[in-house]
mmCIF file of C-alpha atoms in Angstrom:
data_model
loop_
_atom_site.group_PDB
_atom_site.id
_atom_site.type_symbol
_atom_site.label_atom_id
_atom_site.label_comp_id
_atom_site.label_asym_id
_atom_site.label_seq_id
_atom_site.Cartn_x
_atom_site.Cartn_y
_atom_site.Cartn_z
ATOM 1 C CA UNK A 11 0.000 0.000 0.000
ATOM 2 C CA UNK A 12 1.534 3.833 -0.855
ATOM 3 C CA UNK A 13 2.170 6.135 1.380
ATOM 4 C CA UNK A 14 -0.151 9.098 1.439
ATOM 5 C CA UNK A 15 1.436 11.968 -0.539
ATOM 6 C CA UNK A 16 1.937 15.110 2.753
ATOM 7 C CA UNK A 17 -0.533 17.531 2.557
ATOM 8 C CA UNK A 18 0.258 20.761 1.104
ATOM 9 C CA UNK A 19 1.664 23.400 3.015
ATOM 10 C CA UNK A 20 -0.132 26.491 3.160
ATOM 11 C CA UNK A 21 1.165 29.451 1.141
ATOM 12 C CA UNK A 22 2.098 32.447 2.111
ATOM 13 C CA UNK A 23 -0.203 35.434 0.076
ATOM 14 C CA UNK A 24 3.203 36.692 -0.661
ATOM 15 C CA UNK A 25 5.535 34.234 -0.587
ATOM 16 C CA UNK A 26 8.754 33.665 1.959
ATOM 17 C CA UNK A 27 9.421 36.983 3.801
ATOM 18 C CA UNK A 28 13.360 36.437 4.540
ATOM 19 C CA UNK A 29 14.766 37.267 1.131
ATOM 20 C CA UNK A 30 13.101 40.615 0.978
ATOM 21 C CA UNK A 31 13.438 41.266 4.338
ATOM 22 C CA UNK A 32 17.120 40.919 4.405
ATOM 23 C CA UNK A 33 16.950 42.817 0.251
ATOM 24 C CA UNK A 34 15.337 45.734 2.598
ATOM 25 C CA UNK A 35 17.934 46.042 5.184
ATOM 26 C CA UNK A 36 20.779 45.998 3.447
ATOM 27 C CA UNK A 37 19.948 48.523 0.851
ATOM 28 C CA UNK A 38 18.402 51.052 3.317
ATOM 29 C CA UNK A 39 20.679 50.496 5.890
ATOM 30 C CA UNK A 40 23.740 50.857 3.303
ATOM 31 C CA UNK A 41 21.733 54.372 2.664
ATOM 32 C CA UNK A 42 21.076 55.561 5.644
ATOM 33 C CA UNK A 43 24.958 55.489 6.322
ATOM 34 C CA UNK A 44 25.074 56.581 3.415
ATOM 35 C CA UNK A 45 23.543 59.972 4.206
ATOM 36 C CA UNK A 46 25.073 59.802 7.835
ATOM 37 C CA UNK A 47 28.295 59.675 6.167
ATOM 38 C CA UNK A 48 27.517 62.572 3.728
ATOM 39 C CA UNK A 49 26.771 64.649 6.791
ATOM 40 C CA UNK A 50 30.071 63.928 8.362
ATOM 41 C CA UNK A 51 31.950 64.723 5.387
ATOM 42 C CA UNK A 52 30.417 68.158 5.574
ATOM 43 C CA UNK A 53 28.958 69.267 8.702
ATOM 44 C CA UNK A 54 31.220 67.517 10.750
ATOM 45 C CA UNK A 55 30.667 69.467 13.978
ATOM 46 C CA UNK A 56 27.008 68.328 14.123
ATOM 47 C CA UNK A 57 27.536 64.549 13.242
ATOM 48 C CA UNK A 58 26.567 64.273 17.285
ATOM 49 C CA UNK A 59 22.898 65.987 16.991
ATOM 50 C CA UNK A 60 19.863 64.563 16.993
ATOM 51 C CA UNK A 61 18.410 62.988 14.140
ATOM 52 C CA UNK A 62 14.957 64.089 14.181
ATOM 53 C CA UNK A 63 13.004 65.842 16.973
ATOM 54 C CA UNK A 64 10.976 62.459 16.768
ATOM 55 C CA UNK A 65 13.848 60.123 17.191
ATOM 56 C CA UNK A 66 16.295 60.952 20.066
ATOM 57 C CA UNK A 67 18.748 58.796 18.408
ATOM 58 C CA UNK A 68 22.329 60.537 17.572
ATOM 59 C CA UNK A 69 23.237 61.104 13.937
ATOM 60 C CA UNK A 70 26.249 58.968 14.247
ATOM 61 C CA UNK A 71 24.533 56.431 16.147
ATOM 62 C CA UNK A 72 22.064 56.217 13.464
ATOM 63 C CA UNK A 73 24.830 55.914 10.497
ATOM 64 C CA UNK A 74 26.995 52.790 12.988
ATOM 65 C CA UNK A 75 23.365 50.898 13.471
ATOM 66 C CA UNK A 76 22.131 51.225 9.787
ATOM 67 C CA UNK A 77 25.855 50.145 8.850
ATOM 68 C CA UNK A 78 25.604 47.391 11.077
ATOM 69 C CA UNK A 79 22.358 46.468 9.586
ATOM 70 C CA UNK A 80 23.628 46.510 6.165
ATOM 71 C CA UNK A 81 26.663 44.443 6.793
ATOM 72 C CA UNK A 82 24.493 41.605 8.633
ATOM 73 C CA UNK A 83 22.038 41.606 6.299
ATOM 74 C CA UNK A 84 24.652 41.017 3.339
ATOM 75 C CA UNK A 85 26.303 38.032 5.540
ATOM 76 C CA UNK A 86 23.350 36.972 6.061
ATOM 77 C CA UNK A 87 22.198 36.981 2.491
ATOM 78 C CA UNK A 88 25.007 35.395 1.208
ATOM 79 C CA UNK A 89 25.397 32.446 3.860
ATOM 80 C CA UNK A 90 21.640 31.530 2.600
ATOM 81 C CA UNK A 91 21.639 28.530 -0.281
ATOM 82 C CA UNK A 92 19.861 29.373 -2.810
ATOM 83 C CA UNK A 93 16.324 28.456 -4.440
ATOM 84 C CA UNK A 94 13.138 26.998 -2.540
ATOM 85 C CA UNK A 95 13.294 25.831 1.417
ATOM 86 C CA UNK A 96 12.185 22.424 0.282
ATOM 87 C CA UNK A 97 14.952 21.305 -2.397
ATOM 88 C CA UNK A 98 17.321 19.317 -1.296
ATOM 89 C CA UNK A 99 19.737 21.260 1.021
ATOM 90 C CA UNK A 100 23.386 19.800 0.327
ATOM 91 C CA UNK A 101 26.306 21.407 1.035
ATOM 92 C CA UNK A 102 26.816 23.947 -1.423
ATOM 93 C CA UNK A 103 30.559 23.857 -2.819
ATOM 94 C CA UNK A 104 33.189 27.336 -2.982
ATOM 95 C CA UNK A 105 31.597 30.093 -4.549
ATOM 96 C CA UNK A 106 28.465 28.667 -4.583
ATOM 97 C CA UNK A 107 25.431 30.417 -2.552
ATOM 98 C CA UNK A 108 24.997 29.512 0.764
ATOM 99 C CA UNK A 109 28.812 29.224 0.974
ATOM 100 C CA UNK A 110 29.731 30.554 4.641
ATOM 101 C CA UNK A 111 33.432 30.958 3.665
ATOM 102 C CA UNK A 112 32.570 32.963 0.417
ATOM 103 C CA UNK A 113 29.602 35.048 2.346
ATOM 104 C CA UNK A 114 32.171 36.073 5.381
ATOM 105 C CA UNK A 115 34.645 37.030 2.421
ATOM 106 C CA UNK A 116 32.728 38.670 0.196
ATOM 107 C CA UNK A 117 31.109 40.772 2.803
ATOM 108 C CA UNK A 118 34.643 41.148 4.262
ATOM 109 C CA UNK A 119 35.915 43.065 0.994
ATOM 110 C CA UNK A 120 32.905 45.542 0.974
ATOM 111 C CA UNK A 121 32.341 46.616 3.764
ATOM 112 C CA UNK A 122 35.714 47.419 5.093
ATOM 113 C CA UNK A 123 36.334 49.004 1.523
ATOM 114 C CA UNK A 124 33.047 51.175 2.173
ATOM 115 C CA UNK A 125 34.717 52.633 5.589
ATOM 116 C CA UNK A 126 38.511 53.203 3.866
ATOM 117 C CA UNK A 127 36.543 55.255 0.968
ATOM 118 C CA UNK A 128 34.374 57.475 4.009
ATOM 119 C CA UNK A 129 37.407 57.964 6.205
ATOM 120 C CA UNK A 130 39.866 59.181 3.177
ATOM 121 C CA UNK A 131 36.697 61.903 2.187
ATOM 122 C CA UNK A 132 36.741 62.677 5.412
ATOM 123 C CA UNK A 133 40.533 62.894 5.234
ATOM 124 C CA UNK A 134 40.107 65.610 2.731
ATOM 125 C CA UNK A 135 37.010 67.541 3.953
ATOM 126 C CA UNK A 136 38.692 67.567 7.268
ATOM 127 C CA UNK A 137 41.790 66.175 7.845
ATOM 128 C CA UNK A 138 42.154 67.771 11.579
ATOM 129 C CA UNK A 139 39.883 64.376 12.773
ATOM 130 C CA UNK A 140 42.331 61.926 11.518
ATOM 131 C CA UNK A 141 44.031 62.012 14.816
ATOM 132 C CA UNK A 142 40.792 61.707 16.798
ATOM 133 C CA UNK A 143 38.480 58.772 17.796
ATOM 134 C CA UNK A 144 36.572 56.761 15.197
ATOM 135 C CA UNK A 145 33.245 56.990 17.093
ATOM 136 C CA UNK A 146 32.173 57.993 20.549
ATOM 137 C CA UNK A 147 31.278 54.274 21.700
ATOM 138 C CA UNK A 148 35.098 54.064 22.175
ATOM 139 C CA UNK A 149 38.529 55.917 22.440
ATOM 140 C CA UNK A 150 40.452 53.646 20.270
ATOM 141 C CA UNK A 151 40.448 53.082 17.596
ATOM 142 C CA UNK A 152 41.881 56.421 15.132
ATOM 143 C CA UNK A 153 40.303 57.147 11.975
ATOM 144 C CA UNK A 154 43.671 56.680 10.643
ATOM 145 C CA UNK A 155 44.145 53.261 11.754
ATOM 146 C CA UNK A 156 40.711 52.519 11.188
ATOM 147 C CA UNK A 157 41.248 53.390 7.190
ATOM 148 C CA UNK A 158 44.845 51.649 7.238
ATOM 149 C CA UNK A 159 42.985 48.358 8.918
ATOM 150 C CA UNK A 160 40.141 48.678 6.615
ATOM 151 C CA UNK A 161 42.094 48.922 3.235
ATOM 152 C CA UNK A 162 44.698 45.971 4.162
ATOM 153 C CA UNK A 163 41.679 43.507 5.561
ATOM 154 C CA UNK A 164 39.870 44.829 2.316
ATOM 155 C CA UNK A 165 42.583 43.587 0.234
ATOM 156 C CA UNK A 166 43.390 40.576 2.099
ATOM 157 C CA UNK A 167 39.843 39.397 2.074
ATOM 158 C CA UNK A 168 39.710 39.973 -1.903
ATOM 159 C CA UNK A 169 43.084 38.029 -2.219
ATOM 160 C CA UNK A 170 41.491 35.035 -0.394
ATOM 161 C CA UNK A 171 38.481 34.851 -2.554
ATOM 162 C CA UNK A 172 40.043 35.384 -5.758
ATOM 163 C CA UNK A 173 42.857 32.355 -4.257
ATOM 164 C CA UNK A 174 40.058 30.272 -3.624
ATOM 165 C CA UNK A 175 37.419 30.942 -6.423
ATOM 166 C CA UNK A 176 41.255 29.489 -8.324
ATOM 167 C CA UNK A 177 41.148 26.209 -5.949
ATOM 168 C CA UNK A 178 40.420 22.902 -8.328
ATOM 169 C CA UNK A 179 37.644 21.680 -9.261
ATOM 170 C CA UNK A 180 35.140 24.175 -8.172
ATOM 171 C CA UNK A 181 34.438 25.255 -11.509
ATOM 172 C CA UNK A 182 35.334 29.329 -11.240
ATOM 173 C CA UNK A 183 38.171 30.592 -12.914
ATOM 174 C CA UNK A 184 40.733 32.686 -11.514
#
């Protein structure tokens, strides 16, 4: 005698909420740095104001969270496999989605990047801050270091993925 076939699941009106979700959060958190960082490059003496009279947040506190956001959201997006929940889940293979390696890498060559490119505007705009604190949750680090750290685990994490998208067998080329 067969087994009965399992029942349908129900569907979603819109379908699986994650993908978009995380889609949302990294692209509006990557702006609203985006416009936090804007601000610092040229109002820098009010980066610590409020952002609205609605929101007691800080400005700068606002542009670290929605980075934050942004960064997580692209890890997150990339360590997902890709297509439907109920194909078969297998470990995917280098460069593939849902390759943790490749997600922590890729996301590791951004982001960093993103911070190097803010700090040497800021460099420009107003180079007296080099010297000075990154943010005010902590003294240390400089933005100096912070852009020299950046740039060299930018480039280190882009040297590892291109080294390993060139490993056998995988199918990439380098």
């Amino acid at each position: 005698m067969p087994t009965p076939a399992p029942a349908p699941r129900a569907r979603r009106p819109f379908g699986d909420p994650r993908g978009p979700l995380l889609d949302v959060a990294l692209v509006h958190g990557l702006l609203g740095w985006l416009y936090v960082a804007a601000w610092a490059a040229t109002r820098p003496g009010t980066l610590s104001g409020e952002l609205s009279s609605w929101l007691p947040l800080r400005r700068d506190t606002f542009g670290a969270l929605c980075f934050a956001l942004s960064a997580a959201a692209h890890l997150v997006r990339g360590l997902r496999p890709a297509g439907p929940p109920w194909r078969d889940r297998t470990r995917p293979g280098p460069g593939q989605p849902g390759d943790r390696v490749a997600a922590v890498l890729r996301t590791l060559v951004g982001y960093p990047l993103l911070v190097w490119a803010y700090l040497c505007v800021n460099s420009l705009t107003h180079p007296q801050t080099i010297d000075r604190q990154l943010t005010h949750f902590a003294p240390v680090p400089t933005e100096g270091t912070t852009a020299v750290a950046c740039f060299a685990l930018s480039a280190a994490a882009l040297l590892a993925l291109r080294l390993r998208a060139g490993e056998p067998g995988n199918g990439a080329t380098p």
